[in-house]
Short mmCIF file of C-alpha atoms in Angstrom, two decimals:
data_model
loop_
_atom_site.label_atom_id
_atom_site.label_comp_id
_atom_site.label_asym_id
_atom_site.label_seq_id
_atom_site.Cartn_x
_atom_site.Cartn_y
_atom_site.Cartn_z
CA MET M 1 7.13 20.70 -10.05
CA LEU M 2 8.43 23.59 -12.07
CA GLN M 3 12.19 23.58 -13.78
CA PRO M 4 14.90 26.22 -13.68
CA SER M 5 14.80 28.62 -17.10
CA ARG M 6 18.67 28.02 -16.97
CA GLU M 7 20.26 25.40 -15.84
CA ALA M 8 23.79 26.90 -13.45
CA PRO M 9 27.01 26.28 -14.75
CA VAL M 10 29.25 23.44 -13.34
CA SER M 11 32.85 24.18 -13.13
CA GLY M 12 35.59 21.45 -15.22
CA ARG M 13 36.88 20.47 -11.12
CA ALA M 14 33.09 19.47 -10.44
CA TRP M 15 33.24 16.73 -13.59
CA LEU M 16 36.84 15.93 -12.77
CA MET M 17 35.71 15.24 -9.03
CA LEU M 18 33.04 13.21 -10.11
CA SER M 19 35.25 11.59 -12.25
CA LEU M 20 37.41 10.00 -9.58
CA ALA M 21 34.60 9.35 -7.49
CA THR M 22 33.12 6.98 -10.36
CA ILE M 23 36.16 5.46 -10.57
CA GLY M 24 37.06 4.89 -6.98
CA PHE M 25 33.19 3.54 -6.68
CA ALA M 26 33.37 0.93 -9.60
CA VAL M 27 37.27 -0.21 -7.44
CA ASN M 28 35.97 -1.07 -4.54
CA PHE M 29 32.72 -2.52 -5.68
CA TRP M 30 34.90 -4.71 -8.44
CA ALA M 31 36.06 -5.59 -4.64
CA TRP M 32 33.14 -6.16 -3.01
CA ALA M 33 31.91 -8.37 -5.70
CA LEU M 34 34.76 -11.09 -5.58
CA LEU M 35 33.33 -13.52 -4.22
CA SER M 36 30.13 -13.96 -6.46
CA PRO M 37 31.43 -15.59 -9.19
CA LEU M 38 33.72 -18.41 -7.56
CA ALA M 39 30.45 -18.97 -5.55
CA PRO M 40 29.78 -22.00 -7.74
CA ARG M 41 33.18 -23.69 -8.13
CA PHE M 42 33.68 -23.15 -4.10
CA LYS M 43 30.20 -24.68 -3.91
CA ASP M 44 31.78 -27.73 -5.55
CA THR M 45 35.58 -27.86 -4.43
CA LEU M 46 34.21 -27.53 -0.86
CA GLY M 47 30.99 -28.99 -1.06
CA LEU M 48 28.42 -26.07 -0.18
CA THR M 49 24.78 -26.85 0.25
CA SER M 50 22.30 -23.83 -2.06
CA PHE M 51 21.85 -21.82 1.54
CA GLN M 52 25.29 -21.57 2.28
CA GLN M 53 26.43 -21.04 -1.35
CA SER M 54 24.23 -17.84 -1.33
CA LEU M 55 25.13 -16.74 3.14
CA LEU M 56 28.62 -17.04 1.25
CA VAL M 57 27.74 -13.78 -1.67
CA ALA M 58 25.22 -12.31 0.69
CA VAL M 59 27.63 -11.48 3.45
CA PRO M 60 29.57 -9.05 1.80
CA VAL M 61 26.15 -7.49 0.87
CA VAL M 62 25.12 -6.99 4.59
CA VAL M 63 28.07 -5.89 6.05
CA GLY M 64 29.39 -3.37 2.97
CA SER M 65 25.04 -2.59 3.41
CA LEU M 66 24.56 -1.61 7.54
CA GLY M 67 28.60 -0.06 6.92
CA ARG M 68 27.23 2.25 5.03
CA VAL M 69 25.48 4.32 8.06
CA PRO M 70 27.94 5.33 9.86
CA VAL M 71 30.68 5.67 6.54
CA GLY M 72 28.27 8.50 5.78
CA ALA M 73 27.73 9.69 8.58
CA LEU M 74 31.58 10.59 8.67
CA THR M 75 31.68 11.87 5.46
CA ASP M 76 29.52 14.37 6.25
CA ARG M 77 31.87 14.88 9.28
CA TYR M 78 35.04 14.54 7.43
CA GLY M 79 34.19 14.75 4.39
CA GLY M 80 35.26 12.42 0.37
CA ARG M 81 38.71 13.69 0.48
CA VAL M 82 39.66 11.80 3.78
CA MET M 83 36.82 9.00 3.67
CA PHE M 84 37.48 7.47 0.17
CA PRO M 85 41.51 6.34 0.50
CA LEU M 86 40.18 5.31 3.76
CA VAL M 87 37.66 2.91 2.70
CA SER M 88 40.21 2.22 -0.26
CA ALA M 89 42.39 0.99 1.55
CA ALA M 90 40.70 -0.64 4.22
CA THR M 91 39.07 -3.04 1.61
CA VAL M 92 43.25 -4.10 0.30
CA VAL M 93 43.35 -6.26 3.47
CA PRO M 94 40.33 -8.81 3.10
CA VAL M 95 41.09 -8.76 -0.66
CA LEU M 96 44.49 -9.90 0.45
CA TYR M 97 43.86 -12.11 2.76
CA LEU M 98 41.22 -13.85 0.38
CA GLY M 99 42.80 -14.45 -2.26
CA LEU M 100 46.48 -15.74 -0.04
CA ALA M 101 45.03 -17.91 2.86
CA GLY M 102 41.07 -17.45 3.25
CA HIS M 103 39.54 -19.32 0.32
CA ASP M 104 40.38 -23.08 1.56
CA SER M 105 37.35 -22.94 4.32
CA LEU M 106 33.88 -22.25 4.28
CA THR M 107 34.83 -20.52 7.94
CA ALA M 108 37.83 -18.49 5.71
CA LEU M 109 35.46 -17.49 3.50
CA LEU M 110 33.07 -15.83 5.90
CA VAL M 111 35.51 -13.75 7.76
CA GLY M 112 36.95 -12.70 4.61
CA GLY M 113 33.78 -11.67 3.18
CA PHE M 114 32.76 -9.75 6.57
CA PHE M 115 35.47 -7.62 5.88
CA LEU M 116 35.04 -7.28 2.09
CA GLY M 117 32.29 -5.97 2.92
CA ILE M 118 34.18 -2.54 3.30
CA GLY M 119 34.57 -2.17 -0.26
CA GLY M 120 30.42 -1.96 -0.77
CA THR M 121 30.28 1.40 2.15
CA ALA M 122 32.23 3.68 -0.74
CA PHE M 123 28.59 4.27 -2.07
CA ALA M 124 28.27 6.06 1.10
CA VAL M 125 30.95 8.00 0.21
CA GLY M 126 30.39 9.13 -3.46
CA VAL M 127 27.05 10.46 -3.18
CA PRO M 128 27.57 13.26 -0.50
CA PHE M 129 30.60 14.42 -2.12
CA VAL M 130 29.26 14.73 -5.24
CA ASN M 131 25.98 16.16 -4.22
CA ALA M 132 28.38 18.84 -2.85
CA TRP M 133 30.11 19.58 -5.98
CA PHE M 134 26.83 20.09 -8.46
CA PRO M 135 23.88 22.96 -8.34
CA PRO M 136 20.31 21.11 -7.55
CA GLU M 137 19.24 20.84 -10.26
CA ARG M 138 22.10 18.83 -12.11
CA ARG M 139 22.27 16.21 -9.24
CA GLY M 140 20.39 14.08 -10.35
CA LEU M 141 22.37 13.38 -13.31
CA ALA M 142 25.64 14.24 -11.55
CA ILE M 143 24.44 11.26 -9.34
CA GLY M 144 23.39 9.21 -11.55
CA VAL M 145 27.25 9.28 -13.51
CA PHE M 146 28.53 8.54 -10.13
CA GLY M 147 26.46 5.34 -9.97
CA MET M 148 27.92 3.64 -13.25
CA GLY M 149 30.38 2.76 -10.50
CA MET M 150 28.65 -0.20 -9.42
CA GLY M 151 29.43 -1.54 -13.10
CA GLY M 152 32.58 -2.60 -11.08
CA THR M 153 30.53 -5.72 -10.08
CA ALA M 154 30.47 -6.36 -14.20
CA ILE M 155 34.18 -6.45 -13.95
CA SER M 156 34.47 -8.57 -11.59
CA ALA M 157 32.03 -11.09 -13.46
CA LEU M 158 33.63 -10.25 -16.89
CA THR M 159 37.66 -11.26 -15.13
CA THR M 160 37.71 -12.63 -11.92
CA VAL M 161 36.79 -16.43 -13.29
CA ARG M 162 39.34 -15.86 -16.87
CA LEU M 163 41.94 -14.96 -14.08
CA VAL M 164 41.40 -17.84 -11.70
CA ASP M 165 41.48 -20.34 -14.81
CA ALA M 166 44.14 -18.40 -16.00
CA HIS M 167 46.60 -17.66 -12.90
CA GLY M 168 45.25 -19.14 -10.16
CA THR M 169 42.96 -18.68 -7.00
CA ALA M 170 44.92 -15.33 -5.68
CA ASN M 171 45.57 -13.98 -8.79
CA PRO M 172 42.09 -11.68 -9.35
CA PHE M 173 42.51 -11.06 -5.48
CA LEU M 174 46.35 -9.38 -5.95
CA VAL M 175 44.97 -7.89 -9.25
CA THR M 176 42.26 -5.99 -7.50
CA ALA M 177 44.31 -5.43 -4.28
CA GLY M 178 46.67 -3.29 -6.63
CA VAL M 179 44.02 -1.40 -8.37
CA LEU M 180 42.82 -0.49 -4.70
CA THR M 181 46.18 0.33 -3.58
CA LEU M 182 46.31 2.58 -6.34
CA PHE M 183 43.41 5.00 -6.50
CA ALA M 184 43.62 5.24 -2.37
CA VAL M 185 47.23 7.03 -3.48
CA VAL M 186 45.57 8.66 -6.41
CA SER M 187 43.02 9.47 -4.27
CA VAL M 188 45.23 11.49 -1.35
CA VAL M 189 47.00 13.34 -4.09
CA VAL M 190 44.03 14.48 -6.02
CA LEU M 191 40.60 14.44 -4.44
CA ARG M 192 39.55 17.74 -3.17
CA ASP M 193 35.82 18.73 -1.60
CA ALA M 194 33.45 20.70 -2.60
CA PRO M 195 33.76 24.64 -1.41
CA ASN M 196 30.58 25.01 -0.26
CA ARG M 197 30.40 21.59 1.39
CA PRO M 198 27.73 22.09 4.88
CA ALA M 199 30.10 20.24 7.81
CA PRO M 200 27.73 19.21 10.54
CA THR M 201 29.05 20.03 14.13
CA ASP M 202 26.94 18.34 15.68
CA PRO M 203 27.34 15.00 17.42
CA PRO M 204 27.10 11.64 15.15
CA ALA M 205 24.63 9.94 16.97
CA GLY M 206 22.68 13.12 17.13
CA ARG M 207 22.82 13.67 13.33
CA LEU M 208 21.54 9.86 12.86
CA ALA M 209 18.78 10.70 14.97
CA SER M 210 17.56 13.58 12.22
CA THR M 211 18.40 11.65 10.10
CA LEU M 212 15.79 9.01 10.81
CA ARG M 213 13.31 11.28 12.00
CA LEU M 214 13.26 13.02 8.20
CA ALA M 215 10.42 11.12 6.04
CA VAL M 216 12.66 11.15 2.67
CA THR M 217 14.92 8.67 4.62
CA TRP M 218 11.93 6.04 5.20
CA GLN M 219 10.74 6.87 2.11
CA ALA M 220 13.69 6.46 -0.27
CA SER M 221 14.71 3.48 1.90
CA ALA M 222 11.52 1.74 0.47
CA LEU M 223 12.19 2.72 -2.47
CA TYR M 224 16.07 1.96 -2.62
CA ALA M 225 15.33 -1.00 -1.12
CA VAL M 226 13.65 -2.46 -4.12
CA ALA M 227 15.48 -0.86 -7.26
CA PHE M 228 19.34 -1.05 -6.39
CA GLY M 229 18.62 -3.88 -3.50
CA GLY M 230 17.28 -6.43 -7.16
CA TYR M 231 20.14 -4.92 -8.68
CA VAL M 232 22.62 -6.39 -5.95
CA ALA M 233 20.36 -9.77 -6.01
CA PHE M 234 20.37 -10.49 -9.25
CA SER M 235 24.00 -9.27 -9.68
CA VAL M 236 25.35 -11.73 -7.23
CA TYR M 237 23.06 -14.73 -7.67
CA LEU M 238 22.72 -14.49 -10.90
CA PRO M 239 25.40 -16.49 -12.42
CA THR M 240 23.74 -19.25 -9.83
CA TYR M 241 20.82 -18.93 -10.93
CA LEU M 242 21.60 -19.46 -14.14
CA LYS M 243 23.22 -22.38 -13.22
CA ASN M 244 20.66 -24.10 -11.69
CA GLY M 245 17.82 -23.11 -13.79
CA TYR M 246 19.43 -23.37 -17.16
CA GLY M 247 21.85 -25.39 -17.00
CA LEU M 248 24.83 -22.76 -18.29
CA ALA M 249 28.29 -22.99 -18.01
CA GLN M 250 30.11 -20.95 -15.20
CA ALA M 251 31.81 -18.78 -17.87
CA ASP M 252 28.99 -18.51 -19.64
CA ALA M 253 26.68 -17.32 -16.43
CA ALA M 254 29.10 -14.68 -15.52
CA ASN M 255 29.13 -13.48 -18.95
CA ARG M 256 25.34 -12.74 -19.05
CA MET M 257 25.06 -11.87 -15.69
CA ALA M 258 27.89 -9.14 -16.93
CA GLY M 259 25.37 -7.97 -19.35
CA PHE M 260 22.89 -7.51 -17.28
CA VAL M 261 25.09 -5.03 -14.43
CA LEU M 262 26.24 -2.92 -17.44
CA LEU M 263 22.70 -2.32 -18.95
CA ALA M 264 21.83 -1.17 -15.42
CA VAL M 265 24.98 0.88 -14.92
CA ALA M 266 24.17 2.72 -18.63
CA MET M 267 20.62 3.15 -17.03
CA ARG M 268 21.36 4.61 -14.54
CA PRO M 269 22.82 7.80 -15.10
CA ILE M 270 19.87 8.20 -17.98
CA GLY M 271 17.26 7.49 -14.76
CA GLY M 272 18.84 10.52 -13.32
CA TRP M 273 18.64 12.37 -15.84
CA LEU M 274 14.90 12.23 -17.01
CA SER M 275 14.25 12.59 -13.05
CA ASP M 276 16.24 16.14 -13.55
CA ARG M 277 13.81 16.73 -16.59
CA ILE M 278 10.09 14.94 -15.31
CA GLY M 279 10.45 14.02 -11.61
CA PRO M 280 11.48 11.45 -9.99
CA VAL M 281 7.85 9.90 -9.36
CA ARG M 282 6.95 9.44 -12.95
CA VAL M 283 10.89 7.41 -13.17
CA LEU M 284 9.88 5.49 -11.04
CA ALA M 285 6.77 4.83 -11.56
CA GLY M 286 7.84 3.41 -14.81
CA THR M 287 10.35 1.39 -13.97
CA LEU M 288 8.63 -0.34 -11.19
CA THR M 289 5.52 -1.74 -14.01
CA VAL M 290 8.75 -2.91 -16.24
CA ILE M 291 10.03 -5.02 -12.92
CA VAL M 292 6.52 -6.30 -12.25
CA GLY M 293 5.70 -7.50 -15.66
CA GLY M 294 9.47 -8.89 -16.32
CA ALA M 295 9.69 -10.96 -12.68
CA LEU M 296 6.45 -12.68 -13.03
CA ALA M 297 7.27 -13.07 -17.12
CA GLN M 298 10.95 -14.69 -15.72
CA SER M 299 8.53 -16.94 -12.91
CA PHE M 300 7.42 -18.94 -15.25
CA THR M 301 11.49 -20.25 -16.59
CA PRO M 302 10.51 -19.59 -20.05
CA PRO M 303 12.97 -20.01 -22.74
CA LEU M 304 16.15 -18.05 -22.18
CA ALA M 305 16.01 -16.92 -25.94
CA PRO M 306 14.35 -15.05 -26.51
CA LEU M 307 11.88 -14.73 -23.53
CA GLY M 308 14.52 -15.09 -20.41
CA THR M 309 16.65 -12.78 -21.72
CA LEU M 310 14.32 -9.88 -23.06
CA ALA M 311 13.01 -10.63 -19.86
CA PHE M 312 15.54 -10.17 -17.53
CA LEU M 313 17.10 -7.32 -19.23
CA ALA M 314 14.04 -5.27 -19.43
CA MET M 315 13.87 -5.79 -15.53
CA ALA M 316 17.82 -4.40 -15.38
CA ALA M 317 17.37 -1.92 -17.32
CA ALA M 318 14.59 -1.13 -14.97
CA LEU M 319 16.48 -1.40 -11.18
CA GLY M 320 19.24 0.85 -13.07
CA ALA M 321 16.89 3.61 -13.82
CA GLY M 322 14.91 3.54 -10.69
CA SER M 323 18.67 3.86 -8.58
CA GLY M 324 18.69 6.81 -10.72
CA ALA M 325 15.45 7.71 -9.82
CA THR M 326 15.60 7.47 -5.95
CA PHE M 327 19.16 9.11 -5.48
CA ALA M 328 17.55 11.81 -7.82
CA PHE M 329 14.87 12.25 -4.86
CA VAL M 330 17.71 12.12 -2.11
CA ALA M 331 19.07 15.13 -3.63
CA LEU M 332 15.90 16.99 -4.44
CA LEU M 333 14.53 16.64 -0.50
CA SER M 334 17.40 15.74 1.43
CA PRO M 335 18.77 18.88 3.70
CA PRO M 336 22.03 19.46 2.11
CA HIS M 337 24.16 18.69 5.68
CA ARG M 338 22.36 15.45 5.61
CA THR M 339 22.82 14.13 2.64
CA GLY M 340 25.82 12.06 3.99
CA SER M 341 23.49 10.67 6.29
CA VAL M 342 20.61 9.78 4.43
CA THR M 343 23.13 8.38 1.91
CA GLY M 344 24.57 6.06 4.40
CA VAL M 345 20.58 4.75 5.55
CA VAL M 346 19.37 4.45 2.44
CA GLY M 347 22.10 3.02 0.81
CA ALA M 348 22.26 0.27 3.73
CA ALA M 349 18.49 -0.37 2.75
CA GLY M 350 18.81 -1.09 -1.02
CA GLY M 351 22.06 -3.55 0.37
CA LEU M 352 19.93 -5.26 2.97
CA GLY M 353 17.07 -5.36 -0.11
CA GLY M 354 19.88 -6.87 -2.18
CA PHE M 355 20.87 -9.13 1.12
CA VAL M 356 16.95 -11.26 1.70
CA PRO M 357 16.39 -12.03 -1.96
CA PRO M 358 20.12 -14.72 -2.12
CA LEU M 359 19.07 -16.50 0.71
CA VAL M 360 15.30 -16.84 0.00
CA MET M 361 16.06 -17.93 -3.93
CA GLY M 362 18.22 -20.14 -2.37
CA SER M 363 16.18 -21.58 -0.02
CA LEU M 364 13.09 -22.01 -2.31
CA TYR M 365 15.23 -23.78 -5.13
CA GLY M 366 16.74 -26.28 -2.39
CA SER M 367 12.97 -27.08 -1.50
CA TYR M 368 11.13 -26.94 -4.68
CA GLY M 369 14.31 -26.97 -6.95
CA SER M 370 12.09 -23.61 -8.72
CA TYR M 371 13.19 -20.01 -8.74
CA GLY M 372 9.26 -19.10 -9.61
CA VAL M 373 8.51 -18.47 -6.69
CA GLY M 374 10.67 -16.60 -5.47
CA LEU M 375 10.50 -13.96 -8.70
CA MET M 376 6.50 -14.05 -7.73
CA LEU M 377 7.67 -12.72 -4.74
CA LEU M 378 9.64 -10.25 -6.57
CA ALA M 379 6.76 -9.36 -8.54
CA ALA M 380 4.36 -8.18 -5.52
CA VAL M 381 7.22 -6.54 -3.14
CA ALA M 382 7.56 -4.12 -6.34
CA ALA M 383 4.06 -3.92 -6.82
CA GLY M 384 3.61 -2.46 -3.26
CA ALA M 385 6.32 0.10 -4.12
CA LEU M 386 4.39 1.17 -7.25
CA VAL M 387 1.15 1.72 -5.31
CA PHE M 388 3.95 3.50 -2.66
CA THR M 389 5.53 5.74 -5.53
CA GLY M 390 1.54 6.71 -6.73
CA THR M 391 0.61 8.05 -2.90
CA GLY M 392 2.93 8.86 -0.02
CA VAL M 393 5.92 9.97 -2.69
CA ARG M 394 3.89 11.62 -4.87
CA ARG M 395 2.66 13.90 -1.76
CA ALA M 396 6.23 14.31 -1.01
CA VAL M 397 7.42 15.75 -3.84
CA VAL M 398 4.54 17.66 -5.42
CA PRO M 399 2.90 19.05 -2.00
CA ARG M 400 -0.57 19.51 -1.57
CA PRO M 401 -2.19 22.66 -1.50
CA PRO M 402 -3.49 24.44 1.72
CA VAL M 403 -6.84 24.10 2.08
CA THR M 404 -9.09 27.21 2.30
CA ARG M 405 -12.11 27.09 4.53
CA SER M 406 -14.95 29.48 4.39
CA LEU M 407 -16.48 31.48 6.71
CA GLY M 408 -19.66 30.73 5.46
#
């Protein structure tokens, strides 16, 4: 694909909007991930099975994922200026419920976790909002920078257990609710939609139907289910994996999960930036190859130092860069007035890709006492995505020239 010889200028206001959107994404993801670091503790205090523990951390993921479809469509219609404060304010309610009353039984936790999924829909607000502020040749980098907001899960990992130990179970939820409220107020005052933002006028149902007919929707969904789905799965399940597989203490496991998340977050804009320059297909092919190798190496449960750590860090870097490359692909091929709707569907696929692995890993560990089979399945899925990238995705980005037939 030919690159423009000179990049279009980007206004200071566009960078300000990108910064605020990234902060909003991080704050909402912080809330979305509050239950994950506490899942081992709830397992011990409430006597949960491995499957119930996996279900507890998976419910916010699946709700936040499916919720991205309508939220993305609403963002196309009403813009990020309306949707960002709305999503943030709505997330405050389940956060307060979980902190003050909803952590004494599995049923209460699942109810709170269901509505906590609202925070995960912020991704479908931010992508079309940021996309409209940047020219096409800068969108890979811009969406990659916005994607760093997924580091909100690292904030949760680093602070939740410590705040509970120091001040009680309610404390991290109260702190998060306060930060969410502050962002909602700031976003009402400061956020503005891009002046040239395309606003569709067709009904939401028709818009969703037309979005589902786009090839880029399904191609990007398949890739994001592996790249971002793998990131989400590890970010919510890694503390449990490290505690069961290596006998680490809860705080140590949470710290290592935070390191995994931070590396993936740092690599996401790099994946977008590389995609702007060498194309998303090459970046995706490279990252998927690393995921295959890392998952296969870790399936044998090698010593954590150094081989296990290296395998996880390699996968973290690849999953982050692959997530950035996937949305560079979306920004490249999706119609501007459909970006929110496409983002909603693709984001849902990514979240659902993160919903299934914790359940599978918990079930396999409960049956066999090992995570090896689950990691081999991840390697197989990534290998399939690698083949798909080299065939269908490559053809979509670089169409074949028309065939000319001789009349002789």
